[in-house]
mmCIF file of C-alpha atoms and ligand atoms in Angstrom:
data_model
loop_
_atom_site.group_PDB
_atom_site.id
_atom_site.type_symbol
_atom_site.label_atom_id
_atom_site.label_comp_id
_atom_site.label_asym_id
_atom_site.label_seq_id
_atom_site.Cartn_x
_atom_site.Cartn_y
_atom_site.Cartn_z
ATOM 1 C CA UNK A 956 -11.196 12.277 2.563
ATOM 2 C CA UNK A 957 -10.571 12.494 -1.116
ATOM 3 C CA UNK A 958 -12.871 10.319 -2.689
ATOM 4 C CA UNK A 959 -12.175 8.050 -6.030
ATOM 5 C CA UNK A 960 -15.397 9.717 -7.657
ATOM 6 C CA UNK A 961 -18.526 11.555 -6.320
ATOM 7 C CA UNK A 962 -20.895 8.620 -6.941
ATOM 8 C CA UNK A 963 -22.074 8.650 -3.059
ATOM 9 C CA UNK A 964 -21.874 5.462 -2.418
ATOM 10 C CA UNK A 965 -18.747 5.903 -0.342
ATOM 11 C CA UNK A 966 -15.346 4.916 -0.877
ATOM 12 C CA UNK A 967 -14.978 1.719 -0.440
ATOM 13 C CA UNK A 968 -16.467 1.175 -3.821
ATOM 14 C CA UNK A 969 -14.894 3.694 -5.560
ATOM 15 C CA UNK A 970 -11.415 2.330 -4.442
ATOM 16 C CA UNK A 971 -12.204 -1.162 -5.751
ATOM 17 C CA UNK A 972 -14.109 0.324 -9.040
ATOM 18 C CA UNK A 973 -11.183 1.861 -9.405
ATOM 19 C CA UNK A 974 -8.703 -0.618 -8.911
ATOM 20 C CA UNK A 975 -10.879 -2.564 -11.089
ATOM 21 C CA UNK A 976 -10.784 -0.740 -13.946
ATOM 22 C CA UNK A 977 -7.316 0.242 -13.677
ATOM 23 C CA UNK A 978 -5.733 -3.552 -13.054
ATOM 24 C CA UNK A 979 -4.277 -4.481 -15.738
ATOM 25 C CA UNK A 980 -1.403 -0.938 -16.948
ATOM 26 C CA UNK A 981 -1.413 -0.918 -13.008
ATOM 27 C CA UNK A 982 2.319 -3.093 -13.253
ATOM 28 C CA UNK A 983 3.393 -1.083 -15.860
ATOM 29 C CA UNK A 984 2.340 2.240 -14.467
ATOM 30 C CA UNK A 985 3.627 2.301 -10.678
ATOM 31 C CA UNK A 986 6.994 1.508 -12.181
ATOM 32 C CA UNK A 987 6.933 3.410 -15.112
ATOM 33 C CA UNK A 988 5.370 6.238 -13.213
ATOM 34 C CA UNK A 989 7.716 6.532 -10.351
ATOM 35 C CA UNK A 990 10.614 5.185 -11.971
ATOM 36 C CA UNK A 991 11.010 2.079 -11.061
ATOM 37 C CA UNK A 992 11.543 3.599 -7.204
ATOM 38 C CA UNK A 993 8.950 1.958 -6.145
ATOM 39 C CA UNK A 994 10.998 -1.570 -6.003
ATOM 40 C CA UNK A 995 13.391 0.120 -4.491
ATOM 41 C CA UNK A 996 10.988 1.626 -1.555
ATOM 42 C CA UNK A 997 9.524 -2.238 -0.740
ATOM 43 C CA UNK A 998 12.639 -3.376 -0.745
ATOM 44 C CA UNK A 999 13.325 -1.508 2.027
ATOM 45 C CA UNK A 1000 9.900 -2.174 3.579
ATOM 46 C CA UNK A 1001 10.627 -6.248 3.456
ATOM 47 C CA UNK A 1002 14.566 -5.856 4.640
ATOM 48 C CA UNK A 1003 13.249 -4.515 7.591
ATOM 49 C CA UNK A 1004 10.316 -7.051 7.704
ATOM 50 C CA UNK A 1005 12.869 -10.020 7.674
ATOM 51 C CA UNK A 1006 14.406 -8.509 10.629
ATOM 52 C CA UNK A 1007 11.755 -9.800 13.059
ATOM 53 C CA UNK A 1008 11.997 -13.894 10.752
ATOM 54 C CA UNK A 1009 8.053 -13.630 10.536
ATOM 55 C CA UNK A 1010 6.535 -16.917 8.946
ATOM 56 C CA UNK A 1011 2.836 -16.218 9.509
ATOM 57 C CA UNK A 1012 2.536 -12.327 7.378
ATOM 58 C CA UNK A 1013 -0.378 -10.419 6.212
ATOM 59 C CA UNK A 1014 -0.155 -8.249 3.012
ATOM 60 C CA UNK A 1015 -2.999 -5.860 2.993
ATOM 61 C CA UNK A 1016 -4.069 -4.052 0.067
ATOM 62 C CA UNK A 1017 -1.708 -6.709 -1.492
ATOM 63 C CA UNK A 1018 -3.029 -5.302 -5.481
ATOM 64 C CA UNK A 1019 -1.320 -7.227 -7.776
ATOM 65 C CA UNK A 1020 1.151 -9.164 -5.285
ATOM 66 C CA UNK A 1021 4.533 -6.913 -5.732
ATOM 67 C CA UNK A 1022 5.029 -6.553 -1.947
ATOM 68 C CA UNK A 1023 3.598 -10.209 -1.073
ATOM 69 C CA UNK A 1024 5.836 -11.416 -3.986
ATOM 70 C CA UNK A 1025 9.063 -9.829 -2.922
ATOM 71 C CA UNK A 1026 9.212 -10.823 0.261
ATOM 72 C CA UNK A 1027 8.410 -14.719 -0.897
ATOM 73 C CA UNK A 1028 11.339 -14.335 -2.621
ATOM 74 C CA UNK A 1029 14.248 -16.012 -0.651
ATOM 75 C CA UNK A 1030 12.183 -16.603 2.240
ATOM 76 C CA UNK A 1031 10.161 -19.412 3.676
ATOM 77 C CA UNK A 1032 7.189 -16.590 4.868
ATOM 78 C CA UNK A 1033 4.139 -18.345 4.314
ATOM 79 C CA UNK A 1034 1.998 -14.719 2.892
ATOM 80 C CA UNK A 1035 -1.856 -14.298 3.176
ATOM 81 C CA UNK A 1036 -2.198 -11.289 0.506
ATOM 82 C CA UNK A 1037 -6.146 -9.623 0.865
ATOM 83 C CA UNK A 1038 -7.889 -7.046 -1.229
ATOM 84 C CA UNK A 1039 -10.252 -5.137 -2.141
ATOM 85 C CA UNK A 1040 -10.496 -5.601 -5.798
ATOM 86 C CA UNK A 1041 -10.729 -8.159 -7.775
ATOM 87 C CA UNK A 1042 -9.028 -7.883 -10.869
ATOM 88 C CA UNK A 1043 -6.239 -6.672 -8.614
ATOM 89 C CA UNK A 1044 -5.616 -9.518 -7.065
ATOM 90 C CA UNK A 1045 -6.547 -12.485 -10.496
ATOM 91 C CA UNK A 1046 -3.389 -9.877 -11.532
ATOM 92 C CA UNK A 1047 -1.548 -11.126 -8.681
ATOM 93 C CA UNK A 1048 -2.234 -14.879 -9.514
ATOM 94 C CA UNK A 1049 -0.616 -14.923 -12.870
ATOM 95 C CA UNK A 1050 2.105 -13.241 -11.634
ATOM 96 C CA UNK A 1051 2.557 -16.053 -8.871
ATOM 97 C CA UNK A 1052 1.141 -19.079 -11.358
ATOM 98 C CA UNK A 1053 4.276 -18.065 -13.198
ATOM 99 C CA UNK A 1054 6.915 -17.708 -10.617
ATOM 100 C CA UNK A 1055 4.982 -21.604 -8.907
ATOM 101 C CA UNK A 1056 4.706 -19.484 -5.283
ATOM 102 C CA UNK A 1057 0.751 -20.669 -4.891
ATOM 103 C CA UNK A 1058 3.225 -23.094 -1.925
ATOM 104 C CA UNK A 1059 4.109 -20.027 -0.452
ATOM 105 C CA UNK A 1060 1.086 -16.544 -0.989
ATOM 106 C CA UNK A 1061 -2.579 -16.902 -0.992
ATOM 107 C CA UNK A 1062 -4.210 -13.986 -2.665
ATOM 108 C CA UNK A 1063 -8.086 -13.249 -1.963
ATOM 109 C CA UNK A 1064 -10.818 -10.500 -1.591
ATOM 110 C CA UNK A 1065 -11.190 -9.248 1.466
ATOM 111 C CA UNK A 1066 -11.361 -5.786 3.047
ATOM 112 C CA UNK A 1067 -8.799 -4.597 5.196
ATOM 113 C CA UNK A 1068 -11.403 -3.354 7.686
ATOM 114 C CA UNK A 1069 -12.847 -6.448 8.305
ATOM 115 C CA UNK A 1070 -10.390 -8.665 8.090
ATOM 116 C CA UNK A 1071 -12.094 -12.696 7.667
ATOM 117 C CA UNK A 1072 -9.085 -13.620 9.851
ATOM 118 C CA UNK A 1073 -8.859 -14.957 13.844
ATOM 119 C CA UNK A 1074 -7.787 -13.053 16.277
ATOM 120 C CA UNK A 1075 -3.234 -12.855 16.508
ATOM 121 C CA UNK A 1076 -2.845 -15.136 13.832
ATOM 122 C CA UNK A 1077 0.461 -13.533 11.910
ATOM 123 C CA UNK A 1078 3.993 -12.677 12.923
ATOM 124 C CA UNK A 1079 4.013 -9.692 10.710
ATOM 125 C CA UNK A 1080 1.044 -7.453 8.077
ATOM 126 C CA UNK A 1081 2.625 -4.510 5.789
ATOM 127 C CA UNK A 1082 0.851 -2.175 3.373
ATOM 128 C CA UNK A 1083 2.047 -0.827 0.149
ATOM 129 C CA UNK A 1084 0.512 2.179 -0.519
ATOM 130 C CA UNK A 1085 -3.357 0.787 1.374
ATOM 131 C CA UNK A 1086 -3.702 2.640 3.519
ATOM 132 C CA UNK A 1087 -4.913 6.184 1.949
ATOM 133 C CA UNK A 1088 -7.437 3.972 0.163
ATOM 134 C CA UNK A 1089 -8.760 3.360 3.546
ATOM 135 C CA UNK A 1090 -12.359 4.494 3.661
ATOM 136 C CA UNK A 1091 -11.726 4.412 7.456
ATOM 137 C CA UNK A 1092 -7.796 5.165 8.869
ATOM 138 C CA UNK A 1093 -8.663 3.674 12.637
ATOM 139 C CA UNK A 1094 -11.102 0.958 11.953
ATOM 140 C CA UNK A 1095 -8.140 -0.401 9.339
ATOM 141 C CA UNK A 1096 -5.660 -0.329 11.494
ATOM 142 C CA UNK A 1097 -7.866 -1.601 14.511
ATOM 143 C CA UNK A 1098 -9.000 -4.601 12.861
ATOM 144 C CA UNK A 1099 -4.619 -5.416 11.184
ATOM 145 C CA UNK A 1100 -3.615 -5.111 14.652
ATOM 146 C CA UNK A 1101 -6.407 -8.069 15.693
ATOM 147 C CA UNK A 1102 -5.170 -10.244 13.539
ATOM 148 C CA UNK A 1103 -1.611 -9.688 14.827
ATOM 149 C CA UNK A 1104 -0.104 -11.802 17.195
ATOM 150 C CA UNK A 1105 0.568 -9.535 20.446
ATOM 151 C CA UNK A 1106 4.152 -7.738 20.092
ATOM 152 C CA UNK A 1107 4.186 -8.704 16.164
ATOM 153 C CA UNK A 1108 4.565 -5.638 13.642
ATOM 154 C CA UNK A 1109 3.189 -3.659 11.152
ATOM 155 C CA UNK A 1110 4.661 -2.348 8.900
ATOM 156 C CA UNK A 1111 3.533 0.708 6.245
ATOM 157 C CA UNK A 1112 4.590 2.209 3.216
ATOM 158 C CA UNK A 1113 2.690 4.872 1.369
ATOM 159 C CA UNK A 1114 3.776 7.857 -0.185
ATOM 160 C CA UNK A 1115 4.141 11.460 2.539
ATOM 161 C CA UNK A 1116 5.197 15.227 1.325
ATOM 162 C CA UNK A 1117 8.464 16.311 0.097
ATOM 163 C CA UNK A 1118 8.958 19.944 2.171
ATOM 164 C CA UNK A 1119 12.838 20.436 0.726
ATOM 165 C CA UNK A 1120 12.829 23.179 -1.533
ATOM 166 C CA UNK A 1121 13.113 22.705 -5.052
ATOM 167 C CA UNK A 1122 12.262 18.685 -4.786
ATOM 168 C CA UNK A 1123 8.936 19.599 -2.887
ATOM 169 C CA UNK A 1124 8.434 22.376 -6.138
ATOM 170 C CA UNK A 1125 9.377 19.556 -8.897
ATOM 171 C CA UNK A 1126 7.773 16.808 -7.454
ATOM 172 C CA UNK A 1127 4.390 18.878 -7.075
ATOM 173 C CA UNK A 1128 4.504 19.967 -10.991
ATOM 174 C CA UNK A 1129 6.233 16.008 -11.986
ATOM 175 C CA UNK A 1130 2.176 14.727 -9.503
ATOM 176 C CA UNK A 1131 -0.499 17.441 -10.989
ATOM 177 C CA UNK A 1132 0.916 18.232 -14.326
ATOM 178 C CA UNK A 1133 2.454 15.092 -15.919
ATOM 179 C CA UNK A 1134 1.602 11.776 -13.363
ATOM 180 C CA UNK A 1135 -2.182 12.619 -14.463
ATOM 181 C CA UNK A 1136 -1.188 12.843 -18.195
ATOM 182 C CA UNK A 1137 0.602 9.541 -19.069
ATOM 183 C CA UNK A 1138 -2.280 7.821 -16.151
ATOM 184 C CA UNK A 1139 -4.588 8.607 -18.210
ATOM 185 C CA UNK A 1140 -3.209 7.889 -21.579
ATOM 186 C CA UNK A 1141 -1.843 4.610 -20.763
ATOM 187 C CA UNK A 1142 -5.097 3.135 -18.109
ATOM 188 C CA UNK A 1143 -7.579 5.043 -20.175
ATOM 189 C CA UNK A 1144 -9.107 5.711 -16.880
ATOM 190 C CA UNK A 1145 -10.147 9.667 -16.662
ATOM 191 C CA UNK A 1146 -9.618 10.093 -12.950
ATOM 192 C CA UNK A 1147 -7.229 7.444 -10.947
ATOM 193 C CA UNK A 1148 -3.850 9.382 -11.641
ATOM 194 C CA UNK A 1149 -5.660 12.826 -10.089
ATOM 195 C CA UNK A 1150 -7.118 10.985 -7.411
ATOM 196 C CA UNK A 1151 -3.409 9.866 -6.797
ATOM 197 C CA UNK A 1152 -1.933 13.363 -5.760
ATOM 198 C CA UNK A 1153 -4.938 14.827 -4.270
ATOM 199 C CA UNK A 1154 -5.376 11.385 -2.219
ATOM 200 C CA UNK A 1155 -2.154 12.068 -1.006
ATOM 201 C CA UNK A 1156 -2.195 16.014 -0.303
ATOM 202 C CA UNK A 1157 -5.365 15.042 1.912
ATOM 203 C CA UNK A 1158 -3.356 12.384 3.526
ATOM 204 C CA UNK A 1159 -2.047 12.492 6.929
ATOM 205 C CA UNK A 1160 1.998 11.460 6.994
ATOM 206 C CA UNK A 1161 5.562 11.676 9.176
ATOM 207 C CA UNK A 1162 3.913 11.852 12.764
ATOM 208 C CA UNK A 1163 0.158 12.460 12.222
ATOM 209 C CA UNK A 1164 1.041 8.865 11.035
ATOM 210 C CA UNK A 1165 2.891 7.484 14.505
ATOM 211 C CA UNK A 1166 -0.208 9.154 16.820
ATOM 212 C CA UNK A 1167 -2.539 7.791 14.684
ATOM 213 C CA UNK A 1168 -0.983 4.432 14.947
ATOM 214 C CA UNK A 1169 -0.829 4.773 19.085
ATOM 215 C CA UNK A 1170 -4.384 5.905 18.797
ATOM 216 C CA UNK A 1171 -5.057 2.428 16.710
ATOM 217 C CA UNK A 1172 -3.612 -0.862 18.906
ATOM 218 C CA UNK A 1173 0.463 0.138 18.710
ATOM 219 C CA UNK A 1174 3.188 0.638 20.389
ATOM 220 C CA UNK A 1175 6.715 1.475 19.535
ATOM 221 C CA UNK A 1176 6.258 2.972 16.187
ATOM 222 C CA UNK A 1177 9.402 4.813 14.539
ATOM 223 C CA UNK A 1178 9.150 5.416 10.925
ATOM 224 C CA UNK A 1179 11.757 6.152 8.000
ATOM 225 C CA UNK A 1180 11.960 9.081 5.073
ATOM 226 C CA UNK A 1181 12.709 7.680 1.885
ATOM 227 C CA UNK A 1182 14.284 10.136 -0.958
ATOM 228 C CA UNK A 1183 13.847 14.030 0.300
ATOM 229 C CA UNK A 1184 10.020 12.072 2.167
ATOM 230 C CA UNK A 1185 8.266 11.703 -1.052
ATOM 231 C CA UNK A 1186 7.481 8.138 0.982
ATOM 232 C CA UNK A 1187 8.082 6.836 4.049
ATOM 233 C CA UNK A 1188 8.205 3.914 5.883
ATOM 234 C CA UNK A 1189 5.667 3.331 9.574
ATOM 235 C CA UNK A 1190 6.226 0.922 11.876
ATOM 236 C CA UNK A 1191 4.507 -0.145 15.455
ATOM 237 C CA UNK A 1192 4.301 -3.371 16.537
ATOM 238 C CA UNK A 1193 0.345 -4.409 17.818
ATOM 239 C CA UNK A 1194 0.095 -3.527 21.879
HETATM 240 C C1 LIG B 1970 -2.051 1.776 -4.386
HETATM 241 S S1 LIG B 1970 -2.973 0.089 -4.900
HETATM 242 C C2 LIG B 1970 -0.976 -0.661 -3.789
HETATM 243 C C3 LIG B 1970 -1.336 -2.346 -4.408
HETATM 244 C C4 LIG B 1970 -0.048 -2.766 -3.871
HETATM 245 N N1 LIG B 1970 0.162 -3.023 -2.705
HETATM 246 C C5 LIG B 1970 1.088 -2.461 -4.181
HETATM 247 O O1 LIG B 1970 1.713 -2.338 -3.150
HETATM 248 O O2 LIG B 1970 1.308 -2.091 -5.762
HETATM 249 C C6 LIG B 1970 -3.834 -0.250 -3.374
HETATM 250 C C7 LIG B 1970 -5.105 -1.485 -3.341
HETATM 251 O O3 LIG B 1970 -5.365 -0.902 -1.675
HETATM 252 C C8 LIG B 1970 -6.983 -1.408 -2.025
HETATM 253 N N2 LIG B 1970 -7.266 -1.095 -0.768
HETATM 254 C C9 LIG B 1970 -8.089 -0.376 -0.114
HETATM 255 N N3 LIG B 1970 -8.423 -0.297 0.028
HETATM 256 C C10 LIG B 1970 -8.925 -1.408 0.471
HETATM 257 C C11 LIG B 1970 -9.454 -2.270 1.945
HETATM 258 N N4 LIG B 1970 -10.649 -1.824 3.129
HETATM 259 N N5 LIG B 1970 -9.219 -3.140 2.045
HETATM 260 C C12 LIG B 1970 -8.371 -4.005 1.094
HETATM 261 N N6 LIG B 1970 -8.466 -3.398 0.289
HETATM 262 C C13 LIG B 1970 -7.635 -2.075 -0.420
HETATM 263 C C14 LIG B 1970 -6.739 -1.062 -3.383
HETATM 264 O O4 LIG B 1970 -8.281 -1.935 -4.436
HETATM 265 C C15 LIG B 1970 -5.884 -0.947 -4.212
HETATM 266 O O5 LIG B 1970 -5.382 -2.663 -4.815
#
């Protein structure tokens, strides 16, 4: 497991502290460092989500709420966004207030591995770039399944590992050499943007994620690669 720091406090506390520290520059850096492709990937998740016509949706590790906002636009979904980081949630709340979406989206601090919600509450769950940061992936996936209604989908967007030449080599150079440099300069956090490529490398992808889903309460699982496999969308349905 790759941790954001070596404080000895455990991954969860370190992840919360890291995102609290970069919350204000997070949105800008996200779009800037990905050349805006993250927006296209999120749109593809929302397109898949809409196929299920869900009413109550939970956005796990919502961060500053981008995915929740995208889902709420032009739909009747009622979205609950949860995140460990209070500062990320604060940034999200500002955006939601600006859009007047307070009646569509509720953001609260909570832990994906120990959710405050009742069993069988949601018609769909989604997580963008969150599961890689969980302290215990299996626990998180089981907990998300607990709050989903039977048969309902969990949609996960996560970085994966491109394998084709020269994308693999270029991506590696960019994510280890250029991205941490710019990230450090703008966010002033010395670790967050070197943790990013290391945590992607240290995390599972492709069929291994499907296996994790199947072992933790999901079936009819499948995935789609985006942009040469730089990210992937994984879908599973609660058993
Ligand atoms: C890379 S950000 C992604 C935010 C947002 N989903 C997006 O697409 O921009 C990862 C988020 O996961 C959150 N996170 C990590 N572990 C979590 C957990 N166990 N429960 C809730 N949130 C968690 C972090 O606080 C952080 O805001």
